[in-house]
Protein backbone atom coordinates (compact mmCIF):
# COMPACT_ATOMS: atom_id res chain seq x y z
CA UNK A 1 0.00 0.00 0.00
CA UNK A 2 1.41 3.42 -0.89
CA UNK A 3 2.30 5.76 1.93
CA UNK A 4 0.29 9.01 2.12
CA UNK A 5 2.06 12.31 1.82
CA UNK A 6 2.50 14.31 4.99
CA UNK A 7 1.25 17.85 4.66
CA UNK A 8 3.20 20.53 6.44
CA UNK A 9 1.19 23.47 7.72
CA UNK A 10 2.75 26.86 8.10
CA UNK A 11 2.66 28.34 11.58
CA UNK A 12 -0.16 30.85 11.71
CA UNK A 13 0.76 34.40 12.56
CA UNK A 14 -1.88 37.08 12.81
CA UNK A 15 -1.44 40.02 10.47
CA UNK A 16 0.05 42.96 12.38
CA UNK A 17 -2.50 45.48 11.08
CA UNK A 18 -5.52 43.64 12.50
CA UNK A 19 -4.74 43.93 16.17
CA UNK A 20 -3.33 46.86 18.01
CA UNK A 21 -1.62 46.03 21.30
CA UNK A 22 -3.39 47.29 24.40
CA UNK A 23 -1.50 48.08 27.56
CA UNK A 24 -3.13 46.66 30.63
CA UNK A 25 -2.77 48.88 33.63
CA UNK A 26 -1.80 46.93 36.72
CA UNK A 27 -4.28 47.25 39.54
CA UNK A 28 -2.80 48.42 42.78
CA UNK A 29 -3.59 47.14 46.24
CA UNK A 30 -7.04 47.57 47.75
CA UNK A 31 -7.82 50.64 49.80
CA UNK A 32 -7.50 50.02 53.55
CA UNK A 33 -11.14 51.03 54.04
CA UNK A 34 -12.19 48.17 51.74
CA UNK A 35 -10.36 45.67 53.93
CA UNK A 36 -11.93 47.11 57.08
CA UNK A 37 -15.43 46.91 55.57
CA UNK A 38 -14.80 43.36 54.33
CA UNK A 39 -13.63 42.10 57.71
CA UNK A 40 -16.33 44.13 59.46
CA UNK A 41 -19.07 42.46 57.42
CA UNK A 42 -17.81 39.00 58.30
CA UNK A 43 -17.44 39.84 62.01
CA UNK A 44 -20.82 41.60 62.13
CA UNK A 45 -22.51 38.53 60.64
CA UNK A 46 -20.78 36.29 63.16
CA UNK A 47 -21.71 38.61 66.03
CA UNK A 48 -25.33 38.72 64.81
CA UNK A 49 -25.58 34.93 64.95
CA UNK A 50 -23.85 34.67 68.34
CA UNK A 51 -26.11 37.32 69.86
CA UNK A 52 -29.13 35.59 68.34
CA UNK A 53 -28.17 32.29 69.97
CA UNK A 54 -27.27 33.74 73.36
CA UNK A 55 -29.78 36.57 73.88
CA UNK A 56 -32.17 36.47 70.93
CA UNK A 57 -35.18 35.76 73.15
CA UNK A 58 -34.69 38.87 75.25
CA UNK A 59 -34.10 41.35 72.39
CA UNK A 60 -37.47 42.44 70.95
CA UNK A 61 -36.19 43.16 67.42
CA UNK A 62 -34.50 39.77 67.12
CA UNK A 63 -37.53 38.07 68.61
CA UNK A 64 -39.77 39.67 65.96
CA UNK A 65 -37.45 38.59 63.14
CA UNK A 66 -37.51 34.95 64.21
CA UNK A 67 -35.80 32.66 61.68
CA UNK A 68 -34.79 35.65 59.53
CA UNK A 69 -31.95 36.23 61.99
CA UNK A 70 -30.10 33.33 60.42
CA UNK A 71 -30.58 34.80 56.94
CA UNK A 72 -29.31 38.20 58.09
CA UNK A 73 -26.25 36.77 59.84
CA UNK A 74 -25.29 34.48 56.98
CA UNK A 75 -25.95 37.19 54.37
CA UNK A 76 -23.55 39.53 56.16
CA UNK A 77 -20.87 36.85 56.35
CA UNK A 78 -21.32 35.80 52.71
CA UNK A 79 -21.13 39.44 51.60
CA UNK A 80 -17.80 39.79 53.38
CA UNK A 81 -16.63 36.51 51.87
CA UNK A 82 -17.58 37.65 48.36
CA UNK A 83 -15.68 40.88 48.94
CA UNK A 84 -12.50 38.84 49.43
CA UNK A 85 -12.56 37.96 45.73
CA UNK A 86 -11.97 41.62 44.78
CA UNK A 87 -9.30 42.14 47.44
CA UNK A 88 -5.81 42.76 46.07
mmCIF file with all atom_site columns, C-alpha atoms in Angstrom:
data_model
loop_
_atom_site.group_PDB
_atom_site.id
_atom_site.type_symbol
_atom_site.label_atom_id
_atom_site.label_alt_id
_atom_site.label_comp_id
_atom_site.label_asym_id
_atom_site.label_entity_id
_atom_site.label_seq_id
_atom_site.pdbx_PDB_ins_code
_atom_site.Cartn_x
_atom_site.Cartn_y
_atom_site.Cartn_z
_atom_site.occupancy
_atom_site.B_iso_or_equiv
_atom_site.pdbx_formal_charge
_atom_site.auth_seq_id
_atom_site.auth_comp_id
_atom_site.auth_asym_id
_atom_site.auth_atom_id
_atom_site.pdbx_PDB_model_num
ATOM 1  C CA . UNK A 1 1  ? 0.000   0.000  0.000  1.00 0.00 ? 1  UNK A CA 1
ATOM 2  C CA . UNK A 1 2  ? 1.415   3.423  -0.891 1.00 0.00 ? 2  UNK A CA 1
ATOM 3  C CA . UNK A 1 3  ? 2.299   5.760  1.930  1.00 0.00 ? 3  UNK A CA 1
ATOM 4  C CA . UNK A 1 4  ? 0.294   9.012  2.121  1.00 0.00 ? 4  UNK A CA 1
ATOM 5  C CA . UNK A 1 5  ? 2.055   12.311 1.824  1.00 0.00 ? 5  UNK A CA 1
ATOM 6  C CA . UNK A 1 6  ? 2.502   14.311 4.987  1.00 0.00 ? 6  UNK A CA 1
ATOM 7  C CA . UNK A 1 7  ? 1.247   17.854 4.662  1.00 0.00 ? 7  UNK A CA 1
ATOM 8  C CA . UNK A 1 8  ? 3.196   20.526 6.437  1.00 0.00 ? 8  UNK A CA 1
ATOM 9  C CA . UNK A 1 9  ? 1.192   23.468 7.721  1.00 0.00 ? 9  UNK A CA 1
ATOM 10 C CA . UNK A 1 10 ? 2.750   26.857 8.102  1.00 0.00 ? 10 UNK A CA 1
ATOM 11 C CA . UNK A 1 11 ? 2.664   28.340 11.582 1.00 0.00 ? 11 UNK A CA 1
ATOM 12 C CA . UNK A 1 12 ? -0.160  30.854 11.706 1.00 0.00 ? 12 UNK A CA 1
ATOM 13 C CA . UNK A 1 13 ? 0.760   34.401 12.562 1.00 0.00 ? 13 UNK A CA 1
ATOM 14 C CA . UNK A 1 14 ? -1.876  37.084 12.808 1.00 0.00 ? 14 UNK A CA 1
ATOM 15 C CA . UNK A 1 15 ? -1.441  40.019 10.471 1.00 0.00 ? 15 UNK A CA 1
ATOM 16 C CA . UNK A 1 16 ? 0.052   42.957 12.378 1.00 0.00 ? 16 UNK A CA 1
ATOM 17 C CA . UNK A 1 17 ? -2.498  45.482 11.083 1.00 0.00 ? 17 UNK A CA 1
ATOM 18 C CA . UNK A 1 18 ? -5.522  43.639 12.501 1.00 0.00 ? 18 UNK A CA 1
ATOM 19 C CA . UNK A 1 19 ? -4.738  43.928 16.169 1.00 0.00 ? 19 UNK A CA 1
ATOM 20 C CA . UNK A 1 20 ? -3.326  46.862 18.015 1.00 0.00 ? 20 UNK A CA 1
ATOM 21 C CA . UNK A 1 21 ? -1.619  46.032 21.300 1.00 0.00 ? 21 UNK A CA 1
ATOM 22 C CA . UNK A 1 22 ? -3.394  47.295 24.396 1.00 0.00 ? 22 UNK A CA 1
ATOM 23 C CA . UNK A 1 23 ? -1.496  48.085 27.556 1.00 0.00 ? 23 UNK A CA 1
ATOM 24 C CA . UNK A 1 24 ? -3.129  46.665 30.630 1.00 0.00 ? 24 UNK A CA 1
ATOM 25 C CA . UNK A 1 25 ? -2.767  48.877 33.630 1.00 0.00 ? 25 UNK A CA 1
ATOM 26 C CA . UNK A 1 26 ? -1.802  46.930 36.716 1.00 0.00 ? 26 UNK A CA 1
ATOM 27 C CA . UNK A 1 27 ? -4.275  47.247 39.536 1.00 0.00 ? 27 UNK A CA 1
ATOM 28 C CA . UNK A 1 28 ? -2.796  48.418 42.776 1.00 0.00 ? 28 UNK A CA 1
ATOM 29 C CA . UNK A 1 29 ? -3.590  47.140 46.241 1.00 0.00 ? 29 UNK A CA 1
ATOM 30 C CA . UNK A 1 30 ? -7.036  47.568 47.752 1.00 0.00 ? 30 UNK A CA 1
ATOM 31 C CA . UNK A 1 31 ? -7.816  50.642 49.801 1.00 0.00 ? 31 UNK A CA 1
ATOM 32 C CA . UNK A 1 32 ? -7.500  50.025 53.552 1.00 0.00 ? 32 UNK A CA 1
ATOM 33 C CA . UNK A 1 33 ? -11.141 51.034 54.040 1.00 0.00 ? 33 UNK A CA 1
ATOM 34 C CA . UNK A 1 34 ? -12.192 48.175 51.744 1.00 0.00 ? 34 UNK A CA 1
ATOM 35 C CA . UNK A 1 35 ? -10.358 45.674 53.926 1.00 0.00 ? 35 UNK A CA 1
ATOM 36 C CA . UNK A 1 36 ? -11.928 47.111 57.079 1.00 0.00 ? 36 UNK A CA 1
ATOM 37 C CA . UNK A 1 37 ? -15.426 46.912 55.568 1.00 0.00 ? 37 UNK A CA 1
ATOM 38 C CA . UNK A 1 38 ? -14.797 43.358 54.334 1.00 0.00 ? 38 UNK A CA 1
ATOM 39 C CA . UNK A 1 39 ? -13.625 42.105 57.714 1.00 0.00 ? 39 UNK A CA 1
ATOM 40 C CA . UNK A 1 40 ? -16.328 44.131 59.461 1.00 0.00 ? 40 UNK A CA 1
ATOM 41 C CA . UNK A 1 41 ? -19.072 42.462 57.421 1.00 0.00 ? 41 UNK A CA 1
ATOM 42 C CA . UNK A 1 42 ? -17.809 38.999 58.302 1.00 0.00 ? 42 UNK A CA 1
ATOM 43 C CA . UNK A 1 43 ? -17.445 39.843 62.005 1.00 0.00 ? 43 UNK A CA 1
ATOM 44 C CA . UNK A 1 44 ? -20.819 41.599 62.126 1.00 0.00 ? 44 UNK A CA 1
ATOM 45 C CA . UNK A 1 45 ? -22.513 38.533 60.643 1.00 0.00 ? 45 UNK A CA 1
ATOM 46 C CA . UNK A 1 46 ? -20.778 36.286 63.156 1.00 0.00 ? 46 UNK A CA 1
ATOM 47 C CA . UNK A 1 47 ? -21.714 38.607 66.034 1.00 0.00 ? 47 UNK A CA 1
ATOM 48 C CA . UNK A 1 48 ? -25.334 38.718 64.814 1.00 0.00 ? 48 UNK A CA 1
ATOM 49 C CA . UNK A 1 49 ? -25.578 34.931 64.953 1.00 0.00 ? 49 UNK A CA 1
ATOM 50 C CA . UNK A 1 50 ? -23.847 34.666 68.336 1.00 0.00 ? 50 UNK A CA 1
ATOM 51 C CA . UNK A 1 51 ? -26.111 37.317 69.863 1.00 0.00 ? 51 UNK A CA 1
ATOM 52 C CA . UNK A 1 52 ? -29.126 35.586 68.342 1.00 0.00 ? 52 UNK A CA 1
ATOM 53 C CA . UNK A 1 53 ? -28.169 32.287 69.965 1.00 0.00 ? 53 UNK A CA 1
ATOM 54 C CA . UNK A 1 54 ? -27.271 33.739 73.363 1.00 0.00 ? 54 UNK A CA 1
ATOM 55 C CA . UNK A 1 55 ? -29.777 36.572 73.876 1.00 0.00 ? 55 UNK A CA 1
ATOM 56 C CA . UNK A 1 56 ? -32.167 36.471 70.931 1.00 0.00 ? 56 UNK A CA 1
ATOM 57 C CA . UNK A 1 57 ? -35.180 35.760 73.147 1.00 0.00 ? 57 UNK A CA 1
ATOM 58 C CA . UNK A 1 58 ? -34.693 38.871 75.252 1.00 0.00 ? 58 UNK A CA 1
ATOM 59 C CA . UNK A 1 59 ? -34.096 41.351 72.389 1.00 0.00 ? 59 UNK A CA 1
ATOM 60 C CA . UNK A 1 60 ? -37.467 42.436 70.951 1.00 0.00 ? 60 UNK A CA 1
ATOM 61 C CA . UNK A 1 61 ? -36.186 43.161 67.423 1.00 0.00 ? 61 UNK A CA 1
ATOM 62 C CA . UNK A 1 62 ? -34.504 39.771 67.116 1.00 0.00 ? 62 UNK A CA 1
ATOM 63 C CA . UNK A 1 63 ? -37.535 38.066 68.605 1.00 0.00 ? 63 UNK A CA 1
ATOM 64 C CA . UNK A 1 64 ? -39.770 39.670 65.962 1.00 0.00 ? 64 UNK A CA 1
ATOM 65 C CA . UNK A 1 65 ? -37.450 38.590 63.139 1.00 0.00 ? 65 UNK A CA 1
ATOM 66 C CA . UNK A 1 66 ? -37.513 34.952 64.206 1.00 0.00 ? 66 UNK A CA 1
ATOM 67 C CA . UNK A 1 67 ? -35.796 32.659 61.676 1.00 0.00 ? 67 UNK A CA 1
ATOM 68 C CA . UNK A 1 68 ? -34.785 35.646 59.525 1.00 0.00 ? 68 UNK A CA 1
ATOM 69 C CA . UNK A 1 69 ? -31.955 36.229 61.989 1.00 0.00 ? 69 UNK A CA 1
ATOM 70 C CA . UNK A 1 70 ? -30.097 33.329 60.418 1.00 0.00 ? 70 UNK A CA 1
ATOM 71 C CA . UNK A 1 71 ? -30.576 34.797 56.942 1.00 0.00 ? 71 UNK A CA 1
ATOM 72 C CA . UNK A 1 72 ? -29.312 38.201 58.089 1.00 0.00 ? 72 UNK A CA 1
ATOM 73 C CA . UNK A 1 73 ? -26.251 36.771 59.837 1.00 0.00 ? 73 UNK A CA 1
ATOM 74 C CA . UNK A 1 74 ? -25.288 34.480 56.982 1.00 0.00 ? 74 UNK A CA 1
ATOM 75 C CA . UNK A 1 75 ? -25.955 37.186 54.368 1.00 0.00 ? 75 UNK A CA 1
ATOM 76 C CA . UNK A 1 76 ? -23.552 39.529 56.158 1.00 0.00 ? 76 UNK A CA 1
ATOM 77 C CA . UNK A 1 77 ? -20.868 36.852 56.351 1.00 0.00 ? 77 UNK A CA 1
ATOM 78 C CA . UNK A 1 78 ? -21.315 35.804 52.711 1.00 0.00 ? 78 UNK A CA 1
ATOM 79 C CA . UNK A 1 79 ? -21.130 39.438 51.601 1.00 0.00 ? 79 UNK A CA 1
ATOM 80 C CA . UNK A 1 80 ? -17.798 39.785 53.380 1.00 0.00 ? 80 UNK A CA 1
ATOM 81 C CA . UNK A 1 81 ? -16.633 36.514 51.871 1.00 0.00 ? 81 UNK A CA 1
ATOM 82 C CA . UNK A 1 82 ? -17.584 37.649 48.361 1.00 0.00 ? 82 UNK A CA 1
ATOM 83 C CA . UNK A 1 83 ? -15.684 40.876 48.939 1.00 0.00 ? 83 UNK A CA 1
ATOM 84 C CA . UNK A 1 84 ? -12.501 38.841 49.426 1.00 0.00 ? 84 UNK A CA 1
ATOM 85 C CA . UNK A 1 85 ? -12.563 37.965 45.725 1.00 0.00 ? 85 UNK A CA 1
ATOM 86 C CA . UNK A 1 86 ? -11.969 41.615 44.780 1.00 0.00 ? 86 UNK A CA 1
ATOM 87 C CA . UNK A 1 87 ? -9.296  42.138 47.443 1.00 0.00 ? 87 UNK A CA 1
ATOM 88 C CA . UNK A 1 88 ? -5.808  42.761 46.070 1.00 0.00 ? 88 UNK A CA 1
#
